[in-house]
Short mmCIF file of C-alpha atoms and ligand atoms in Angstrom, two decimals:
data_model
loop_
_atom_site.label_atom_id
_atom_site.label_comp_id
_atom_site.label_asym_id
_atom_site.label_seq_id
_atom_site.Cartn_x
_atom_site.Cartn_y
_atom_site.Cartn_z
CA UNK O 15 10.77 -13.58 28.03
CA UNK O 16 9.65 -11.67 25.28
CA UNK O 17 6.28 -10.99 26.37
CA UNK O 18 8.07 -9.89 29.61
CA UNK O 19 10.14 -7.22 27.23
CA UNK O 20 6.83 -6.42 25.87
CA UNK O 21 5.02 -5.57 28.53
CA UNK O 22 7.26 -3.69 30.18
CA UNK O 23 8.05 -1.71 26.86
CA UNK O 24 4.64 -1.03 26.69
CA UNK O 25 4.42 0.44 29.96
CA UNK O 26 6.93 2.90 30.18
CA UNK O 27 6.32 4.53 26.83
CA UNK O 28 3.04 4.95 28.62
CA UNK O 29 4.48 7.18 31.01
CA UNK O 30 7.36 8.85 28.71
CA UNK O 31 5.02 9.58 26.74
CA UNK O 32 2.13 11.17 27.79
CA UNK O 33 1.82 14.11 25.36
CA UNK O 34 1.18 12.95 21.78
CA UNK O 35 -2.38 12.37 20.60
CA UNK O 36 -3.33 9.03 21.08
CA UNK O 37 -5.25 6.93 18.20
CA UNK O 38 -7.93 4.47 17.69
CA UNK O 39 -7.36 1.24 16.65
CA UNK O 40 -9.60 -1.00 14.79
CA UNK O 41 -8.24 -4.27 15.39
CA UNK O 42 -9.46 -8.02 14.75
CA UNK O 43 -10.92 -9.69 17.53
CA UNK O 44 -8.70 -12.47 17.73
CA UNK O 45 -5.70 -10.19 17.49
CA UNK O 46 -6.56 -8.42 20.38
CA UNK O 47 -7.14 -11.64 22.74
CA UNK O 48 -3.94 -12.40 21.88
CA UNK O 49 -2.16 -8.85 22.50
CA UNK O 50 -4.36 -8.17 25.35
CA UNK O 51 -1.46 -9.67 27.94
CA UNK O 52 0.76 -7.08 27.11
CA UNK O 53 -1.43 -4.00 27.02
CA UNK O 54 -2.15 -1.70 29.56
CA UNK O 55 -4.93 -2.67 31.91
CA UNK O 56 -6.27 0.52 31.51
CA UNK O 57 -6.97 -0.46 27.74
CA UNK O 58 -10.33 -0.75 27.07
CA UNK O 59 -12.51 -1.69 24.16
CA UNK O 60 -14.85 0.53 23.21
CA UNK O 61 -16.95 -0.55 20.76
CA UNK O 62 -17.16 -4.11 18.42
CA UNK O 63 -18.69 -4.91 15.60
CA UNK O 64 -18.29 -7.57 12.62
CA UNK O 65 -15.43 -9.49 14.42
CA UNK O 66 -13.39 -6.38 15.68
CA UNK O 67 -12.97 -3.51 18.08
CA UNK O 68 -11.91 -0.37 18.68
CA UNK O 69 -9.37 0.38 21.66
CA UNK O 70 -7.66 3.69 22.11
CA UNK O 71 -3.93 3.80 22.50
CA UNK O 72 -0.63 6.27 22.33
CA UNK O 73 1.34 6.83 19.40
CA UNK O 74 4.57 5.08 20.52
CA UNK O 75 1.84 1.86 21.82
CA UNK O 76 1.06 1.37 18.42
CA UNK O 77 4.63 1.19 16.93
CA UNK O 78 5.45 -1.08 19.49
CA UNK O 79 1.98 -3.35 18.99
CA UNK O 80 3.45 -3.63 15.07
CA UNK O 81 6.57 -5.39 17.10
CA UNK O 82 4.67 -7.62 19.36
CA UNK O 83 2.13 -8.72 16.62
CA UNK O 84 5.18 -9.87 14.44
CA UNK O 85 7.10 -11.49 17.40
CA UNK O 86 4.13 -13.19 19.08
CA UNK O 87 1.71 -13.95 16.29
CA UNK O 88 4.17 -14.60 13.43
CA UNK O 89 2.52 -12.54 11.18
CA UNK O 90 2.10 -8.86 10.62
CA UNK O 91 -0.24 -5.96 10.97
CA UNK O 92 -3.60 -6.58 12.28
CA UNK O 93 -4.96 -3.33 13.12
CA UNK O 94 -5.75 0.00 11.21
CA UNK O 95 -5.52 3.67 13.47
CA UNK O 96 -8.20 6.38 13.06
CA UNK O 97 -7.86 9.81 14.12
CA UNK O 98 -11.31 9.91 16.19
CA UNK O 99 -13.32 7.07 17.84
CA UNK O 100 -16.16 8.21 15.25
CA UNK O 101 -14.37 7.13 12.61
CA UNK O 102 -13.15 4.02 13.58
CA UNK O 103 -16.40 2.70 14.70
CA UNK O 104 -17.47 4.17 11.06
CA UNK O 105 -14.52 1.78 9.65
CA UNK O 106 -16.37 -1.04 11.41
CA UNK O 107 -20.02 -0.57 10.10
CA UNK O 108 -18.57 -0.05 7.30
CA UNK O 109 -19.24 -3.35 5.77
CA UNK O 110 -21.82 -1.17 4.19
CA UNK O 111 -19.70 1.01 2.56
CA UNK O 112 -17.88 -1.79 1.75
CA UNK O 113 -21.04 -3.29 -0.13
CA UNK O 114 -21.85 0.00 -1.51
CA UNK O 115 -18.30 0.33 -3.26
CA UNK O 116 -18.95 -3.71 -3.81
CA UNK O 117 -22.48 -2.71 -5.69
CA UNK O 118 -22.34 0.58 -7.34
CA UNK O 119 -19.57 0.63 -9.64
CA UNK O 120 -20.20 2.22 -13.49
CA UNK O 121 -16.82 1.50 -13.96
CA UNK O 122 -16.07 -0.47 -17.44
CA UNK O 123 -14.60 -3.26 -17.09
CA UNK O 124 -14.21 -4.26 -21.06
CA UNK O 125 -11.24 -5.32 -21.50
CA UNK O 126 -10.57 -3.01 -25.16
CA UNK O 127 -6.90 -1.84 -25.30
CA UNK O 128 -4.94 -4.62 -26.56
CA UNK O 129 -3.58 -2.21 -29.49
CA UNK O 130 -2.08 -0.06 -26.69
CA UNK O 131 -1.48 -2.12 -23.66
CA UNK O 132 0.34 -5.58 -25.77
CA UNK O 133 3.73 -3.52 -26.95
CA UNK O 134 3.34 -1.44 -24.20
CA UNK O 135 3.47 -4.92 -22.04
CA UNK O 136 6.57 -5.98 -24.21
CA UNK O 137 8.75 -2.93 -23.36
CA UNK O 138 9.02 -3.95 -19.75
CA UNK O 139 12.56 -4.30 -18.46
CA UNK O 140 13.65 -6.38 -15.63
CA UNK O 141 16.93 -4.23 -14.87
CA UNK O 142 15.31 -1.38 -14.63
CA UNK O 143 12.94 -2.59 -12.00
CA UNK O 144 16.19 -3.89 -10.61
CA UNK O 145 18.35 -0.60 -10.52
CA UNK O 146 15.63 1.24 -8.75
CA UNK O 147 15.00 -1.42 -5.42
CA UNK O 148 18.92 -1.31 -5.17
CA UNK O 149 18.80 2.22 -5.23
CA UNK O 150 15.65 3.20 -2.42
CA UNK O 151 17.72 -0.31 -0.43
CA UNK O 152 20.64 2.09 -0.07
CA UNK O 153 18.87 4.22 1.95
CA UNK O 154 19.78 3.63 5.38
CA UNK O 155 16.33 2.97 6.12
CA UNK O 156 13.13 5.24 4.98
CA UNK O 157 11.26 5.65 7.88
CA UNK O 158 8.54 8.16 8.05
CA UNK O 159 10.46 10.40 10.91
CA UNK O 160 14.08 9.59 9.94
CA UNK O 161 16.43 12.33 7.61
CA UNK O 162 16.54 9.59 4.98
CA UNK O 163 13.04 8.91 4.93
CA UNK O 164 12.33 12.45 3.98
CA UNK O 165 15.62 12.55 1.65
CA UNK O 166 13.80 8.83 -0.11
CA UNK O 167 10.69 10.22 -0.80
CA UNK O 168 12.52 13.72 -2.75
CA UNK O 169 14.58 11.01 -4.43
CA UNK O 170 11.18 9.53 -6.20
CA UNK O 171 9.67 12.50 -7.15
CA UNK O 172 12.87 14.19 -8.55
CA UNK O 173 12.94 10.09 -10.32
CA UNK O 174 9.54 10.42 -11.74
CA UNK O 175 9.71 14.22 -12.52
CA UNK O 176 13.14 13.64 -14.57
CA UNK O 177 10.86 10.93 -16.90
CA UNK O 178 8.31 13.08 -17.65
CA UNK O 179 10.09 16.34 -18.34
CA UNK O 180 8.98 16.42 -22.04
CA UNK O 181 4.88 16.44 -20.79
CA UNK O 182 3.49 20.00 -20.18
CA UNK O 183 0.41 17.52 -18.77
CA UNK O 184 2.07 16.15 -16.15
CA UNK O 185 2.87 16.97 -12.65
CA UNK O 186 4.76 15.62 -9.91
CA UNK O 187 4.15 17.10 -6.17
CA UNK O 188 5.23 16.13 -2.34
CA UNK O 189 2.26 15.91 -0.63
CA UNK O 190 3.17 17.28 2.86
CA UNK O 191 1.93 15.81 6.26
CA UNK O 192 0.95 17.78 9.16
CA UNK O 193 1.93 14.71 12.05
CA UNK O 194 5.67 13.85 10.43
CA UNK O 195 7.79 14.96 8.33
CA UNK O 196 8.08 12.40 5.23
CA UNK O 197 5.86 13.69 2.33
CA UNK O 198 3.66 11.78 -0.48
CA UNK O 199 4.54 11.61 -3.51
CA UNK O 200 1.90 12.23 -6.07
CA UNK O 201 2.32 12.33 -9.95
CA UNK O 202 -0.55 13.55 -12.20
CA UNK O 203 -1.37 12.82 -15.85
CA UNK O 204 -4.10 15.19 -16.83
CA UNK O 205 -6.57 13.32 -18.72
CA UNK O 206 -7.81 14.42 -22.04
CA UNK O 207 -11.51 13.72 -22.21
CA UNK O 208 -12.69 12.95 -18.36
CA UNK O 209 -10.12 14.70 -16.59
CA UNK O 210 -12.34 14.12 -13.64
CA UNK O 211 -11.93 10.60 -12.96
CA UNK O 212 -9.56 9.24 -11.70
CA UNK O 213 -7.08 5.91 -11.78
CA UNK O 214 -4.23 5.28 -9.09
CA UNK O 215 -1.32 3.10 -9.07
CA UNK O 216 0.28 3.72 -5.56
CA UNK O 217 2.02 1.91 -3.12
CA UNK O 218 4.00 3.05 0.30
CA UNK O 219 7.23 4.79 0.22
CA UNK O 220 8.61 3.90 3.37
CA UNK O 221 10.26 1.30 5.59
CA UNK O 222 10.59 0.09 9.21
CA UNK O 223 12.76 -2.43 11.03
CA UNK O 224 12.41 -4.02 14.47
CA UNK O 225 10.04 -3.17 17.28
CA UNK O 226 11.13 1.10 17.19
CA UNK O 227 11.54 1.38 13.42
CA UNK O 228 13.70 4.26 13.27
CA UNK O 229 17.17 3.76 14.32
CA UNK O 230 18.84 0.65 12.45
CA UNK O 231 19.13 -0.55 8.73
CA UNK O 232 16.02 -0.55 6.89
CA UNK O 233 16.55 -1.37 3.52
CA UNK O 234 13.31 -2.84 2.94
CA UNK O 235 13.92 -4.29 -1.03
CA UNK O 236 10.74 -6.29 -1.38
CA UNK O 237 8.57 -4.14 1.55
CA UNK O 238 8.12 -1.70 -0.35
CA UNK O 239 11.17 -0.71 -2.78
CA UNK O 240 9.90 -3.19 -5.27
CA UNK O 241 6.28 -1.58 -5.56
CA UNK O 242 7.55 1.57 -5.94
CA UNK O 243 10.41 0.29 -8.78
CA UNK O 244 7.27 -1.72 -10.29
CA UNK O 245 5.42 1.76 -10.67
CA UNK O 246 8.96 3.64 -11.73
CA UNK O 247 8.50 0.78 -14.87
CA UNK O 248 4.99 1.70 -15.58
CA UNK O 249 5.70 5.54 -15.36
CA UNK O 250 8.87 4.83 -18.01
CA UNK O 251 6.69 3.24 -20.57
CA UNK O 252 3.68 5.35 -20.40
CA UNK O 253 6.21 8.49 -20.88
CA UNK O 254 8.47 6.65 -23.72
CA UNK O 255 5.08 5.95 -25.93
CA UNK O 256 3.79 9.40 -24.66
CA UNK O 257 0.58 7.97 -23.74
CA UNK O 258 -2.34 10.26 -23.60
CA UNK O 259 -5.05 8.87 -20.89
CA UNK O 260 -8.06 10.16 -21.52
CA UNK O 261 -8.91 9.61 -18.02
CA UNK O 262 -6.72 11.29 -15.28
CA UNK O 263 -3.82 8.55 -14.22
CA UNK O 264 -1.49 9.52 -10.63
CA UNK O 265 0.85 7.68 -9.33
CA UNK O 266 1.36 7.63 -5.39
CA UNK O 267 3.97 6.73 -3.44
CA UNK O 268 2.54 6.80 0.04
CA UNK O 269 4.41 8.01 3.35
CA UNK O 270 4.34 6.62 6.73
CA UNK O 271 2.46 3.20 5.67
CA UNK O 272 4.18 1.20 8.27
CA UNK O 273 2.80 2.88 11.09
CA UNK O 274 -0.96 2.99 10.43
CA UNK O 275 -1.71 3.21 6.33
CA UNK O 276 -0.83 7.01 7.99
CA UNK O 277 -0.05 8.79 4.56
CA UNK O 278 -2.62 6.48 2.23
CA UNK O 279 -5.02 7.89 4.72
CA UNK O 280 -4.77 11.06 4.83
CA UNK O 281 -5.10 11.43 0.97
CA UNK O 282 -7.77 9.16 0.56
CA UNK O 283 -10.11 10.50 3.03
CA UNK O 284 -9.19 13.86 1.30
CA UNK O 285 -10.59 12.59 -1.83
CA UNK O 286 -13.48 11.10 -0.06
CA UNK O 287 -14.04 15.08 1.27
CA UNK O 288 -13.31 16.95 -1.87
CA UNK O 289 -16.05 14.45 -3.46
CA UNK O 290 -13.34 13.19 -6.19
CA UNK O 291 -14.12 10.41 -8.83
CA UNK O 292 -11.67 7.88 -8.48
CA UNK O 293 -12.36 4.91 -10.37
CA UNK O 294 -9.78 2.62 -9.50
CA UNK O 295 -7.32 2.04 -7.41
CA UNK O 296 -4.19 -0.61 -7.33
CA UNK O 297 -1.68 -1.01 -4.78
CA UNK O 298 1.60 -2.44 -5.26
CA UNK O 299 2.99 -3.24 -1.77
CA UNK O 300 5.85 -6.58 -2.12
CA UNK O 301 5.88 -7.49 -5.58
CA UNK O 302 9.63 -9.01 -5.70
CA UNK O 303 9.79 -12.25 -3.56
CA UNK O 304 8.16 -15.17 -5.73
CA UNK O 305 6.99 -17.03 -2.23
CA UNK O 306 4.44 -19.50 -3.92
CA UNK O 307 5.09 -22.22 -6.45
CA UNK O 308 1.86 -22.64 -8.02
CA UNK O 309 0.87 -18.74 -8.00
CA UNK O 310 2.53 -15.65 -9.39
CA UNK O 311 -0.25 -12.96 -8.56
CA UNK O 312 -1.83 -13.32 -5.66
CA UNK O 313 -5.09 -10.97 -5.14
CA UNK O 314 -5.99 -10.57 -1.83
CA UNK O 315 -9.83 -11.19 -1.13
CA UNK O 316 -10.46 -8.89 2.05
CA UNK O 317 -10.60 -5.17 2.49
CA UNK O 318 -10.68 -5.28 -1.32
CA UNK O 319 -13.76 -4.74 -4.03
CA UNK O 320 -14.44 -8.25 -5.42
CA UNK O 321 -16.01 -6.63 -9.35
CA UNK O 322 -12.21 -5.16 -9.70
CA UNK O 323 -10.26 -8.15 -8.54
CA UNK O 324 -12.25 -10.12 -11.14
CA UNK O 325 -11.10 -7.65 -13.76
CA UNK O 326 -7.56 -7.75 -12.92
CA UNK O 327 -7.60 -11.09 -12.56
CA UNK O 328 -8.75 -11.23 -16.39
CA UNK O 329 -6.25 -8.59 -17.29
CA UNK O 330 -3.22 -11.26 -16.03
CA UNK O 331 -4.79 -13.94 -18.37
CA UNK O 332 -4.86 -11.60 -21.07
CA UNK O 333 -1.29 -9.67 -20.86
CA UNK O 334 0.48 -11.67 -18.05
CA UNK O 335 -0.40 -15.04 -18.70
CA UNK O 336 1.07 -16.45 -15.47
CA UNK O 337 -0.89 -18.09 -12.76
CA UNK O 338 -2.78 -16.67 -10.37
CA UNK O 339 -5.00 -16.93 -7.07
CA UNK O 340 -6.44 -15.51 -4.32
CA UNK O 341 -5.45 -15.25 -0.93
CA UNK O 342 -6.43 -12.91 2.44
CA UNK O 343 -4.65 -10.54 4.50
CA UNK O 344 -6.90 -11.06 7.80
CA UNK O 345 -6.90 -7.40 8.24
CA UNK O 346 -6.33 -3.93 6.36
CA UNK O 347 -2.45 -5.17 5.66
CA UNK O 348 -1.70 -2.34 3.18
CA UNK O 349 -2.68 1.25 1.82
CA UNK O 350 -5.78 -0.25 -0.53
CA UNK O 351 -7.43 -0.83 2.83
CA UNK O 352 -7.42 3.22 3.17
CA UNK O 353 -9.08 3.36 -0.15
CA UNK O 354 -11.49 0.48 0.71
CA UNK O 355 -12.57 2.72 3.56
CA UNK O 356 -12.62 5.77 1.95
CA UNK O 357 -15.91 4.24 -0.39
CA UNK O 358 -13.27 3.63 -3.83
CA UNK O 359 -12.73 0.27 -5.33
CA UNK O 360 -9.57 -1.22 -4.32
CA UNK O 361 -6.82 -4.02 -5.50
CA UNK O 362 -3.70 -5.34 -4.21
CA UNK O 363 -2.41 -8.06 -6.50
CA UNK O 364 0.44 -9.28 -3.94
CA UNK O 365 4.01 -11.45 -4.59
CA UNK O 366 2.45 -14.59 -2.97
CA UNK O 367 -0.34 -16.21 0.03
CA UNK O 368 -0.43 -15.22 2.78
CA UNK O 369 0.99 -18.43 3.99
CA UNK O 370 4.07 -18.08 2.09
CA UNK O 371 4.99 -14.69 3.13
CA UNK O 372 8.71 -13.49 3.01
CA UNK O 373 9.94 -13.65 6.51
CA UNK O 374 12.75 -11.16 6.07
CA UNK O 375 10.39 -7.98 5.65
CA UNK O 376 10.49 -5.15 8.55
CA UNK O 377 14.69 -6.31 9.14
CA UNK O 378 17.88 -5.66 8.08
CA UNK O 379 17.69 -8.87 5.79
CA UNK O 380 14.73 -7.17 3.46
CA UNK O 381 17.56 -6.76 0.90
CA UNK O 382 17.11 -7.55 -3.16
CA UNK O 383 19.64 -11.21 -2.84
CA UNK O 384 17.71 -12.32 0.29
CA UNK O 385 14.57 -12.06 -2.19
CA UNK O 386 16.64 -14.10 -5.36
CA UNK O 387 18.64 -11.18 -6.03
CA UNK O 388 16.58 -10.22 -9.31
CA UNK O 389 13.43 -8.41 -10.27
CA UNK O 390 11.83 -11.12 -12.43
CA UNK O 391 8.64 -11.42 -10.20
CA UNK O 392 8.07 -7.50 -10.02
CA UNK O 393 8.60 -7.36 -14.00
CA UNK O 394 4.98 -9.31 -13.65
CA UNK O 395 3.33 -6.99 -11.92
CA UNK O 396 4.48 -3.80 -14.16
CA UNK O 397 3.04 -5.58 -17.15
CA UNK O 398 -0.19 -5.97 -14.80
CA UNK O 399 -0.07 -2.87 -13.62
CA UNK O 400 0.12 -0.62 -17.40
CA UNK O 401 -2.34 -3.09 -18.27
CA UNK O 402 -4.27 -1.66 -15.29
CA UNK O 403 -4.19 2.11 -15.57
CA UNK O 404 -4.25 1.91 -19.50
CA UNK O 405 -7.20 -0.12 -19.80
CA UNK O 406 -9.07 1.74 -17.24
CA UNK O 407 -8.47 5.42 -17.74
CA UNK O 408 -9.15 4.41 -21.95
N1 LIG G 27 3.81 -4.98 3.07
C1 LIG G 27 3.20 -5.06 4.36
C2 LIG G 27 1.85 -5.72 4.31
C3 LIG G 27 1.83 -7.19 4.16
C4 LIG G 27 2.63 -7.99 4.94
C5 LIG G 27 0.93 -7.74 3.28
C6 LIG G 27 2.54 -9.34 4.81
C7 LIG G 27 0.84 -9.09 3.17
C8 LIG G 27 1.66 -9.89 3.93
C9 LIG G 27 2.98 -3.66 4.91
O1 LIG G 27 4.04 -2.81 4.64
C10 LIG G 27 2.86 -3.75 6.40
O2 LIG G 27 3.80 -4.10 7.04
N2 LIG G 27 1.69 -3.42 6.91
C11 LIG G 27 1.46 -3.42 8.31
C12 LIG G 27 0.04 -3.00 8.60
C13 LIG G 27 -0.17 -1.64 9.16
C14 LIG G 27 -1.60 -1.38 9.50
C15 LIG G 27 0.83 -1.09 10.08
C16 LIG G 27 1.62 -4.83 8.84
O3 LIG G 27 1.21 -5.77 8.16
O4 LIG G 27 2.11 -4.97 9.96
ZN1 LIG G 28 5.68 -3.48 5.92
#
């Protein structure tokens, strides 16, 4: 029955819908066998390479194919959109790249701040963490198009601007979309010395529920309130012990992730064009939901660069001290992928496997209590996390 539904949603947004610009996928090959029954016939693929291919497909397909994916594969994701064919059969030779960001990293990886990072570490709060997920939850949902969505993302940067009131070197902006109306949120901490380079801490702003997204109750508490409450923490220490990168430190909270990695996108290929140095990058995307016994972090293996994950994994041994793994998303699950792409090295230390996902994310039941109803596995990944930006932009 519901690959019925499916197919027939998929055909008459075909026809409603005619207008808006249609995408490129990159999507997994054995994603697309299995999605094939319910796309158009007209639905080619254009080009594959290293286990994937690019088909082309409308705006409102896509949302949908998020639906179908969850409801017929039991999992999420599995595809990454491109605004050209160009690029996405770039994305798929771009194992290169991949190798090339893999390879040619000067970034040092000594491990050198302990003065700095250990009380920094020991300041972290678990109610504070908590106060801000409850807070984006009561959003009705923040979904890149809805009035709420837009409204969320205001609410973070007036949050983060309010904390760093006192610093004449730092900046918090809405970085504005041209395809929808939820903005970015980018804060800046000017660094002293190399100004130029660059360390991010990001993570997506917004949330989705059910197979259209926008209309019910998206409170989304652990997908992705609790990243963006995990870098609230880190922002709140770094301002209370007025730390003074000398490289350049910005936060991101990133709009319209669950449609495409649409907002990470756009500002990292932006980057990539204005030829910026970024060193680093983390992404926090589900950091409350403690899903595996035997593993706290989880770093996931693919669409990531391997020389970074090893340092992060050393930085939870030496400020963390919990256990931790790795694990693989299967595709570009999350905003580092638009980072990966982009040429920049690229982490996401994640809540648990991939086997043990939380089940509730993308519905009405993505609350804080349906996750354990405190925020003592995102308190982890804050402590991770300063560890992260302090260490690298020192
Ligand atoms: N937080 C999820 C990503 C995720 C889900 C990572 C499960 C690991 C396990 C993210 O918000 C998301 O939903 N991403 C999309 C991918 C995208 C290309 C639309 C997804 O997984 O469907
Ligand atoms: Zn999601």
């Amino acid at each position: 029955m519901k690959k019925i539904i499916g197919l027939i949603v998929l055909g008459i947004s075909t026809v409603a819908l005619a207008a808006p610009k249609a995408q490129w996928l990159t999507v997994d090959n054995n994603v697309l066998s299995k999605i094939r029954p319910h796309l158009n016939k007209s639905v080619q693929t254009l080009y594959s390479a290293q286990g994937a291919s690019v088909v082309k497909l409308s705006p409102s397909e896509i949302e949908q194919l998020s639906g179908i994916i969850h409801d017929e594969l039991h999992r999420c994701g599995g595809f990454i959109t491109h605004d050209s064919f160009e690029e996405a059969r770039d994305a798929l030779s771009f194992q290169g790249e991949m190798y090339f960001a893999k390879s040619a990293i000067f970034t040092d990886y000594s491990i050198d701040q302990a003065n700095l990072v250990a009380p920094m570490v020991a300041q972290v709060e678990e109610p504070s963490i908590r106060s801000m997920i409850e807070k984006l939850s009561n959003f009705n949902t923040r979904y890149y198009k809805s009035e709420t969505g837009i409204k969320s993302s205001e609410f973070i940067r007036d949050t983060w601007a309010e904390m760093a009131k006192h610093r004449s070197d730092v900046k918090v902006e809405l970085f504005q979309h041209s395809g929808w109306p939820q903005a970015s949120i980018i804060m800046t901490i000017e660094g002293s010395e190399k100004s130029d380079e660059v360390v991010i801490l990001g993570g997506h702003a917004d949330s989705i529920a059910g197979m259209f997204g926008g209309g019910g109750r998206a409170p989304g508490a652990d997908d992705n309130a609790s990243g963006i409450a995990t870098i609230t923490e880190v922002i709140k220490i770094l301002m209370k012990n007025d730390f003074k990168p000398k490289r350049t430190i910005q936060f991101m909270g990133y709009a319209a992730e669950e449609v495409g990695l649409l907002g990470s996108k756009e500002i990292a290929n932006s980057y990539k064009n204005k030829a910026k140095k970024v060193i680093g990058v983390m992404q926090l995307d589900m950091t409350l939901n403690k899903g595996t016994e035997d593993k706290d972090i989880v770093m996931m293996a693919d669409y990531t660069n391997g020389a970074q994950n090893e340092f992060i994994g050393k930085l939870v041994d030496e400020y963390v001290k919990v256990p931790w793994g790795y694990s693989r998303c299967g595709y570009g699950c999350s905003d580092h992928a638009s980072w990966t792409a982009a040429g920049y090295p690229s982490s996401i230390p994640f809540e648990s496997t991939m086997e043990d996902i939380n089940h509730k994310i993308h519905t009405a039941q993505d609350t804080l209590q349906s996750a354990g109803g405190d925020a003592k596995h995102a308190a982890k990944f804050a402590k991770l996390a300063t560890a992260f930006v302090v260490e690298l932009a020192n």
